[in-house]
CSV table of C-alpha atoms in Angstrom, one decimal:
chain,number,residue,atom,x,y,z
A,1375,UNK,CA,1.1,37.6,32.8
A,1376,UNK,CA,1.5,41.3,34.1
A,1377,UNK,CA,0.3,41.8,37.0
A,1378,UNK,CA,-1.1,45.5,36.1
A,1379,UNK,CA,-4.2,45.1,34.4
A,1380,UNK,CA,-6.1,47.7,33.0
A,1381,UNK,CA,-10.2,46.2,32.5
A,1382,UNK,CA,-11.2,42.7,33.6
A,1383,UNK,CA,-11.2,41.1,29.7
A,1384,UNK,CA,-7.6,41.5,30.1
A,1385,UNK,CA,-7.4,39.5,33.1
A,1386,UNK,CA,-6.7,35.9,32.5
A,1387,UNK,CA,-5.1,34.1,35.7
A,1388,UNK,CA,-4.5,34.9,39.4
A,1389,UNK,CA,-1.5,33.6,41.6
A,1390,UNK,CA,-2.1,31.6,44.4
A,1391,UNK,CA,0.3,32.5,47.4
A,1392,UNK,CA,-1.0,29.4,49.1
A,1393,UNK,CA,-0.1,29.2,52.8
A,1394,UNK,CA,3.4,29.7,52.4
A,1395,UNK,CA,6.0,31.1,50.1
A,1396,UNK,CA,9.1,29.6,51.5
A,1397,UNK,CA,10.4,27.0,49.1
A,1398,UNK,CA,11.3,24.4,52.0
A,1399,UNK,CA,7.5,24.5,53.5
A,1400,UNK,CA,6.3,23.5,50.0
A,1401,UNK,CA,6.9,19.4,50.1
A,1402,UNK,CA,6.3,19.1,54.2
A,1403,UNK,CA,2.8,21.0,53.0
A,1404,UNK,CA,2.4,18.7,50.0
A,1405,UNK,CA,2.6,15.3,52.2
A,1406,UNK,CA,0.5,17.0,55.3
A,1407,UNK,CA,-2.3,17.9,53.0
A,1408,UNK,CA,-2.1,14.3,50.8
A,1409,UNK,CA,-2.6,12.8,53.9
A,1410,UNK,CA,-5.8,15.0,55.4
A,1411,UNK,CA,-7.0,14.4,51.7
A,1412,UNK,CA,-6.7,10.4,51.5
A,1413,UNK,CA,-7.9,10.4,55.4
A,1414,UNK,CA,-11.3,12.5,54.4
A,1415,UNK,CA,-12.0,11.0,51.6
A,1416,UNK,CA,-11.6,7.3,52.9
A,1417,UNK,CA,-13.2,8.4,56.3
A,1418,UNK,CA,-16.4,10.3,54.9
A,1419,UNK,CA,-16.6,7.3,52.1
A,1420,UNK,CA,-16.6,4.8,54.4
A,1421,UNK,CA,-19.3,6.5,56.6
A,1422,UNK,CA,-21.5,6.7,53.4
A,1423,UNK,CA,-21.0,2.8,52.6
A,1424,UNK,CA,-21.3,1.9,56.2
A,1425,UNK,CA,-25.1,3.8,56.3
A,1426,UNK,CA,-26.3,1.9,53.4
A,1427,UNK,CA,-25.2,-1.4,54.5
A,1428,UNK,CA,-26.5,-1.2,58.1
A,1429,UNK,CA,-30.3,-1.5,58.0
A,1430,UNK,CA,-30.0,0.0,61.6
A,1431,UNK,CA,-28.7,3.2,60.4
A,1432,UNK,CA,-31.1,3.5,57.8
A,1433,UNK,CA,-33.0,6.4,59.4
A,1434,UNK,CA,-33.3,10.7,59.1
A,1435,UNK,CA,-30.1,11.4,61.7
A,1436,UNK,CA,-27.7,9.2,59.3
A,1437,UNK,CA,-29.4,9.5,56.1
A,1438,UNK,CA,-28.8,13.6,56.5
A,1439,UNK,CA,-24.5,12.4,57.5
A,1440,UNK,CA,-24.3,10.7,54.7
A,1441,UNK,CA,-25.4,13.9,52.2
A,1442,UNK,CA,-23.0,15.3,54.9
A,1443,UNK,CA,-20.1,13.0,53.8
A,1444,UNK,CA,-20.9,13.0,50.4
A,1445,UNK,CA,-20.9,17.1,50.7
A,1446,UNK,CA,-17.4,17.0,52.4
A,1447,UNK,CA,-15.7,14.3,49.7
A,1448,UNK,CA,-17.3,17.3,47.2
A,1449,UNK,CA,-16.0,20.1,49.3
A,1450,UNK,CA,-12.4,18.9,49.6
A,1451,UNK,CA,-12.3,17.9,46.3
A,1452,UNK,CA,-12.7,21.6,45.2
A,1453,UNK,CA,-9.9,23.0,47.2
A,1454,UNK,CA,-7.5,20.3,48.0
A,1455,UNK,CA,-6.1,18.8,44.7
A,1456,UNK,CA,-5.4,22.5,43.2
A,1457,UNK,CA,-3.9,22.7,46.4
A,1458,UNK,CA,-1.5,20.1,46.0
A,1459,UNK,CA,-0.4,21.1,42.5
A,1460,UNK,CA,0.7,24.0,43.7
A,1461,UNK,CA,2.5,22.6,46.7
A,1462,UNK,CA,5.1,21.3,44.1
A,1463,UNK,CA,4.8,23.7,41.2
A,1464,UNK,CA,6.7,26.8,40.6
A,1465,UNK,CA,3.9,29.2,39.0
A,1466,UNK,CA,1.1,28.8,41.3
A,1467,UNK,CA,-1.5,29.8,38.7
A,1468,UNK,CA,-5.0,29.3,38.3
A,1469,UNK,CA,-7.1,30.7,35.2
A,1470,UNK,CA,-9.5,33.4,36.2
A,1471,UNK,CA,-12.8,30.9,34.8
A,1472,UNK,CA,-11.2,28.0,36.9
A,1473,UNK,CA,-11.3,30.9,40.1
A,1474,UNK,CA,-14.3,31.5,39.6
A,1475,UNK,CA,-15.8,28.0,39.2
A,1476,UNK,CA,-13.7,26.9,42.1
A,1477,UNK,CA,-15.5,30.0,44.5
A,1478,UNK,CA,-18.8,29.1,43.4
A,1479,UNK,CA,-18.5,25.0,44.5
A,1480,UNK,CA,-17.1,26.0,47.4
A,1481,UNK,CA,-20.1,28.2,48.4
A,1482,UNK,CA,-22.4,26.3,47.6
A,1483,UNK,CA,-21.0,22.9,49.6
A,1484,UNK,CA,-19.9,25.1,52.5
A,1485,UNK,CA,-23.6,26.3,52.6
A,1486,UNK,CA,-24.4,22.9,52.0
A,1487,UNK,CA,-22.6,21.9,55.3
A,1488,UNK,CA,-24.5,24.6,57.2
A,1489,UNK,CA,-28.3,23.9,56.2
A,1490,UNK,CA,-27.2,19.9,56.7
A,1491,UNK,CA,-26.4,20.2,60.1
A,1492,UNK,CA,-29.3,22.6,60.5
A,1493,UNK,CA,-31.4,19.5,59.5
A,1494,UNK,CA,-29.7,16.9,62.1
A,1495,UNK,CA,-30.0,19.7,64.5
A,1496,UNK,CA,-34.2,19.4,64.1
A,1497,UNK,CA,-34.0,15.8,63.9
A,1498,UNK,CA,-32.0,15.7,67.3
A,1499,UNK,CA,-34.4,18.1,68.5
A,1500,UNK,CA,-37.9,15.4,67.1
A,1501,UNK,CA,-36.2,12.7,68.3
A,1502,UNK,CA,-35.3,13.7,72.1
A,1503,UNK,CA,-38.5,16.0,72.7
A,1504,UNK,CA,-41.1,14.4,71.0
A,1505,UNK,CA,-40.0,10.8,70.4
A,1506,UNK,CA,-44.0,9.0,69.9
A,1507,UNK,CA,-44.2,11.2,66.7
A,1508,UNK,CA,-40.8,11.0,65.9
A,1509,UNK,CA,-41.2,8.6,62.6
A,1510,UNK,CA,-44.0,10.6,61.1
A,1511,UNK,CA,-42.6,13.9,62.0
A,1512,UNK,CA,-39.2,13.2,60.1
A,1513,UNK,CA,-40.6,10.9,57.3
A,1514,UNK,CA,-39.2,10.8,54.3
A,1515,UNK,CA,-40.4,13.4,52.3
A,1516,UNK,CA,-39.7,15.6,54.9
A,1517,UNK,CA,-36.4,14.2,54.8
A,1518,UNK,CA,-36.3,14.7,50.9
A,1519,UNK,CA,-37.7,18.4,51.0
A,1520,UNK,CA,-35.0,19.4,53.7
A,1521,UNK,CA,-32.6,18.0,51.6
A,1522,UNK,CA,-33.7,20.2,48.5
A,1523,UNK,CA,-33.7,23.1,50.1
A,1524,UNK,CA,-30.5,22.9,50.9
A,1525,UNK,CA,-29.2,22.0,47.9
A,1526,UNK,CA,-31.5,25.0,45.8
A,1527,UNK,CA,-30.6,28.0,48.2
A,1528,UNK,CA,-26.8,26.9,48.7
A,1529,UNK,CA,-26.9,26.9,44.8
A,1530,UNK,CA,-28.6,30.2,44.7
A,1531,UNK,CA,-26.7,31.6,47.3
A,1532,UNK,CA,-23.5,30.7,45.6
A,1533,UNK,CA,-24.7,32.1,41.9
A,1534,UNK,CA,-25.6,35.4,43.3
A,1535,UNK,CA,-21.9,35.9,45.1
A,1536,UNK,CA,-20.1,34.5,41.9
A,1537,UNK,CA,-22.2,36.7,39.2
A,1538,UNK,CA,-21.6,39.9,41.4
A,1539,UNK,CA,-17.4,39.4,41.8
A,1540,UNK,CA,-17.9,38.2,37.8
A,1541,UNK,CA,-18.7,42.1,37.2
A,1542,UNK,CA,-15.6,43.8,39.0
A,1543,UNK,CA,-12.2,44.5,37.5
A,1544,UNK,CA,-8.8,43.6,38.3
A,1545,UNK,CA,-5.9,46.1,37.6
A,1546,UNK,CA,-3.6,46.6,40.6
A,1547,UNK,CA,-2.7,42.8,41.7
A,1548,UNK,CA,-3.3,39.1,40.5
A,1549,UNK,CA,-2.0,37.5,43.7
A,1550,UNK,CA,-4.8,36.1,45.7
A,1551,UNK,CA,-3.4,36.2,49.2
A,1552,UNK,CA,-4.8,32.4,50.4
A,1553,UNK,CA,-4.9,29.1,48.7
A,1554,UNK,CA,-7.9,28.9,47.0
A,1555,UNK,CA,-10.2,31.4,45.2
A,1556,UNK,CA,-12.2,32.4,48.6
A,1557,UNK,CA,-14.4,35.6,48.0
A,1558,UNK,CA,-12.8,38.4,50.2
A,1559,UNK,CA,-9.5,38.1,49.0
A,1560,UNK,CA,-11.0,38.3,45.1
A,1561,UNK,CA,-12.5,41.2,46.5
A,1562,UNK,CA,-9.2,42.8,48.0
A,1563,UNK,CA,-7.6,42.3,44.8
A,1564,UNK,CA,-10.6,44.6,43.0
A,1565,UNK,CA,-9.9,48.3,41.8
A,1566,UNK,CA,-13.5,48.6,41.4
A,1567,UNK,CA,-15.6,49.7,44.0
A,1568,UNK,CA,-16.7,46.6,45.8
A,1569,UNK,CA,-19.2,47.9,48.1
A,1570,UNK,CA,-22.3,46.1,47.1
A,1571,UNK,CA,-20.1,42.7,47.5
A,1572,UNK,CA,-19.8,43.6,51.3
A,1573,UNK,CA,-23.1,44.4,51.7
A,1574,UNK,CA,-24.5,41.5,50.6
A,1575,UNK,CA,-21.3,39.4,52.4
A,1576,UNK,CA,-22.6,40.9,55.7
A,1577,UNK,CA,-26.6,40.7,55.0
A,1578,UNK,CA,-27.6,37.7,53.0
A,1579,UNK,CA,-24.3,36.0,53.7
A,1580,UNK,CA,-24.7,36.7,57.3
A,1581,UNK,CA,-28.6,35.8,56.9
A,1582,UNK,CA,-27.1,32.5,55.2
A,1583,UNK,CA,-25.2,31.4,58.0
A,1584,UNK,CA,-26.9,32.4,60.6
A,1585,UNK,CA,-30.4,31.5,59.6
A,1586,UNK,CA,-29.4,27.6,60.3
A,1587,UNK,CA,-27.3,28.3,63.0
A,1588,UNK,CA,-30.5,30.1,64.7
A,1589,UNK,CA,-32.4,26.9,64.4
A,1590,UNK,CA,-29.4,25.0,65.4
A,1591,UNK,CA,-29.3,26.9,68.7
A,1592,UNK,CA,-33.3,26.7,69.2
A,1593,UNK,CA,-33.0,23.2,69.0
A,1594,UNK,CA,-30.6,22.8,71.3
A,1595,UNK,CA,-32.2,25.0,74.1
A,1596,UNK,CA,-35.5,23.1,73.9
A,1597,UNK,CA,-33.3,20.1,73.9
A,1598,UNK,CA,-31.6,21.0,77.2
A,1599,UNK,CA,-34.6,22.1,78.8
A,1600,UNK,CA,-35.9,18.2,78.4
A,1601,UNK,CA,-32.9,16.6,79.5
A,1602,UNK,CA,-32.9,18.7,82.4
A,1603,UNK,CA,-35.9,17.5,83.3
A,1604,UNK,CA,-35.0,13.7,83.2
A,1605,UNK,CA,-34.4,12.5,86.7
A,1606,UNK,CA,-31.9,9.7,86.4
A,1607,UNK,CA,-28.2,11.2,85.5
A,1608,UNK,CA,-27.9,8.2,83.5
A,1609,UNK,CA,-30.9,9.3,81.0
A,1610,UNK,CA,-29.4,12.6,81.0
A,1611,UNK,CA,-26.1,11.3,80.1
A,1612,UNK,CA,-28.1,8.7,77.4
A,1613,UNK,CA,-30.0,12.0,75.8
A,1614,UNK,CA,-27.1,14.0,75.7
A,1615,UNK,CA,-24.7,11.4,74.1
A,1616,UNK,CA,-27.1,11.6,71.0
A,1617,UNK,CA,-26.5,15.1,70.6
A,1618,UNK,CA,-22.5,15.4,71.4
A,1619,UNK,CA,-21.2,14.5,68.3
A,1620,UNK,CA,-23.3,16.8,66.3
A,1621,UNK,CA,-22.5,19.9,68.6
A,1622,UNK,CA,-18.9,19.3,68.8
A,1623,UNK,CA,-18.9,19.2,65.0
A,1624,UNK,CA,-21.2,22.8,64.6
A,1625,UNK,CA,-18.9,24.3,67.3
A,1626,UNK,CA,-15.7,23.5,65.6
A,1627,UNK,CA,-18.0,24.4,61.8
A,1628,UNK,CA,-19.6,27.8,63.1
A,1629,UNK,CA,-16.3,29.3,65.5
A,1630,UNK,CA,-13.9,28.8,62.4
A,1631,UNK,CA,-16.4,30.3,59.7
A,1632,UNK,CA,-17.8,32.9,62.6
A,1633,UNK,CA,-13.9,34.8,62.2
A,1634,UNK,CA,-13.2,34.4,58.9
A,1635,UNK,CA,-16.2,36.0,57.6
A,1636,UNK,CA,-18.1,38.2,59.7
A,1637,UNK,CA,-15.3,41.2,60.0
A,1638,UNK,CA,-14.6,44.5,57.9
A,1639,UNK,CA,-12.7,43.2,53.9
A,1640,UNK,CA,-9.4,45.5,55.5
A,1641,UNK,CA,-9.2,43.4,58.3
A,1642,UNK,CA,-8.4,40.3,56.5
A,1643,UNK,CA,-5.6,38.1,56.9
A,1644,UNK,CA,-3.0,35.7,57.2
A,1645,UNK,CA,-4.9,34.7,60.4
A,1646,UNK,CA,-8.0,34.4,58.5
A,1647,UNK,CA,-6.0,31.9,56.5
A,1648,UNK,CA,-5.1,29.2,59.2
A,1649,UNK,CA,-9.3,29.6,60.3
A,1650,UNK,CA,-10.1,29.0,57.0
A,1651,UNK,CA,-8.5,25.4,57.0
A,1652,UNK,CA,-10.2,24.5,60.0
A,1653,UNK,CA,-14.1,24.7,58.6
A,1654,UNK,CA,-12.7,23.7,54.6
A,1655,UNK,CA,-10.4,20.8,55.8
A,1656,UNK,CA,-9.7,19.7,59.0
A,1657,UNK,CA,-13.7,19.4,59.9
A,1658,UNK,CA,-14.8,17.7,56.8
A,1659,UNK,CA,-11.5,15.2,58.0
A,1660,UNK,CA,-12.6,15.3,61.6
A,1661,UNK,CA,-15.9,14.9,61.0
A,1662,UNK,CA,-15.8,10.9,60.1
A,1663,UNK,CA,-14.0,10.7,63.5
A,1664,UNK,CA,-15.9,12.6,65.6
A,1665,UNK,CA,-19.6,10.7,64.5
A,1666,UNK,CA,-17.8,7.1,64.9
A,1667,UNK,CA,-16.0,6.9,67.8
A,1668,UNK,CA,-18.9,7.5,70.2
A,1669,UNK,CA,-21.6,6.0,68.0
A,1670,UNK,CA,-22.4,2.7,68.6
A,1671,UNK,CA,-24.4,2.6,66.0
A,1672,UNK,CA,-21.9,4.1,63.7
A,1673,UNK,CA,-18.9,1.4,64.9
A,1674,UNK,CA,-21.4,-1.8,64.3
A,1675,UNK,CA,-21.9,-0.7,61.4
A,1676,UNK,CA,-18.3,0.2,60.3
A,1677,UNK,CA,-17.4,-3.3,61.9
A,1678,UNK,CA,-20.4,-5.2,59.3
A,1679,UNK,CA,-19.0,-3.6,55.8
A,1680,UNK,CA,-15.4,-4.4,57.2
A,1681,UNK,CA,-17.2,-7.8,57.5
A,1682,UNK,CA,-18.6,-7.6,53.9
A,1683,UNK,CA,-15.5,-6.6,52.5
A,1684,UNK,CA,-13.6,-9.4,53.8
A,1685,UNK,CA,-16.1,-11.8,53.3
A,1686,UNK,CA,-16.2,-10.7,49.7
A,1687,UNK,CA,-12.0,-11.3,49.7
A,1688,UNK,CA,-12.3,-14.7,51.1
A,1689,UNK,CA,-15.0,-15.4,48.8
A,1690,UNK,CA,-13.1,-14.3,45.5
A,1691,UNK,CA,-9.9,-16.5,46.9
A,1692,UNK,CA,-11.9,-19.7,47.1
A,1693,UNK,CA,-13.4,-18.9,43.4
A,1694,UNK,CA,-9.8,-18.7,41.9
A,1695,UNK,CA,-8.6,-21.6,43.1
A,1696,UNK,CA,-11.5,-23.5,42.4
A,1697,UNK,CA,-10.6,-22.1,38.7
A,1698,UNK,CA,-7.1,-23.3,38.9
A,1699,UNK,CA,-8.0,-26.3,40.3
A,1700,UNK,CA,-5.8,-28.8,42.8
């Protein structure tokens, strides 16, 4: 495939530079990202299974982190595997429908991620400051509705940015400078004017992002201004534990995806690159991690399906040798 092209019908593939181009990096990277891979997928599946098997954490905070699980299992399984293939293959190739489909599933769970977090950020927010109204404020319709919005305006949101790159051309490079089909370095790669893209990258993308992180930091504030007003540093320090693992997770989310994205198209780069695996990878990884292991809630009911499962192994051993008999 030449890398001049003359119109877009012509253009059938990009490259993938990935991370790096040295041939020695290229197995090392392989076995670093198979492990994040199996660790997120395990971790956020586990969080899921735990949540449904612990009547106790049947409620809005855990219902609303385990669509955020099931989002991040979605979300690394659009970037990850292609990722690996091209770890340990010699044309790092990805067809221009394939770029395109990845850029839009990754929009949409990556604004997925946001609006979710959003959502535990309000139900953080019911729960401390007005507790008595707490089960019919976050019912579950409420719940449901949150949940749909999120899902319908990441969706939108996505389409919009996907249809507008579908309509530029490509005819000076087909070497996408990152390692999956992310949209500012499509747009570098574009001989077509690609102002409108940017426009709408730093307005209703901004608007996007920041529209949930707004509410996010809302909450918060009216969430510190109560737990400043409990007397005991103990009840502070109870309130505030609620809340830790969610804000450790947005600040890690909203820093990474804060300097990727909200900079001039020419100022992109290799730096840009290394941010990016932070809020795609490492936090949908971390993420299991950083919920669990100051949860109680979360480790009872980690420790219960462990229970289940190995209640369900001795059970199955007893069964076959009752089959095979003395």
């Amino acid at each position: 495939m030449s890398v001049g092209m003359s119109n877009l019908t012509m253009l059938s593939e990009f490259i993938l530079l990935g991370l790096s181009s040295r041939p020695e990096d290229q197995k090392p990277l392989f076995a670093l990202f198979l492990i994040i891979y199996l660790v997120t997928v395990l971790g956020n599946l586990l969080i899921i299974l735990a949540i449904h098997s612990h009547p106790p954490l049947q409620n809005p905070m855990y219902f609303f982190l385990s669509i955020l699980s099931f989002a991040d299992i979605c979300y690394t399984n659009v970037i990850i595997p292609k990722m690996l293939v091209n770890f340990l293959s010699e044309k790092k190739t990805i067809s221009y429908a394939e770029c395109l489909t990845q850029m839009h599933f990754f929009l949409v769970f990556g604004n997925m991620d946001s609006y979710l977090l959003a959502a535990m950020a309000i139900d953080r927010y019911v729960a401390i400051c007005n507790p008595f109204h707490y089960v019919t404020v976050m019912n579950r319709g409420r719940c449901v509705l949150l949940l749909v919005f999120s899902i319908t305006f990441s969706c939108l949101h996505s389409l919009l940015h996907v249809l507008l790159v579908s309509q530029l051309t490509f005819c000076a490079s087909n070497v996408i400078h990152h390692f999956f089909c992310d949209v500012n370095p499509v747009l570098k790669l574009s001989c077509s004017s690609t102002f409108v893209n940017e426009v709408l990258v730093m307005t209703e993308g901004l608007a996007s992002v920041m529209a949930p992180f707004v509410c996010i930091i809302i909450s918060y504030l009216r969430i510190l201004a109560v737990i400043l007003r409990i007397p005991s540093a103990a009840g502070k320090r109870k309130a505030f534990s609620t809340c830790s693992s969610h804000l450790t997770v947005v600040i890690l989310f909203y820093a990474s995806i804060s300097y990727v994205y909200f900079k001039p198209l020419s100022n992109y780069s290799v730096k840009d690159r290394i941010a990016t695996v932070i809020y795609t990878v490492l936090t949908s990884m971390l993420n299991p991690f950083i919920y669990s292991l100051r949860n109680k809630d979360m480790k009872r009911g980690l420790r219960k399906l462990m229970n289940i499962k190995f209640q369900m192994k001795n059970l199955s051993s007893i069964n076959v040798n009752k089959i095979q008999g003395p």
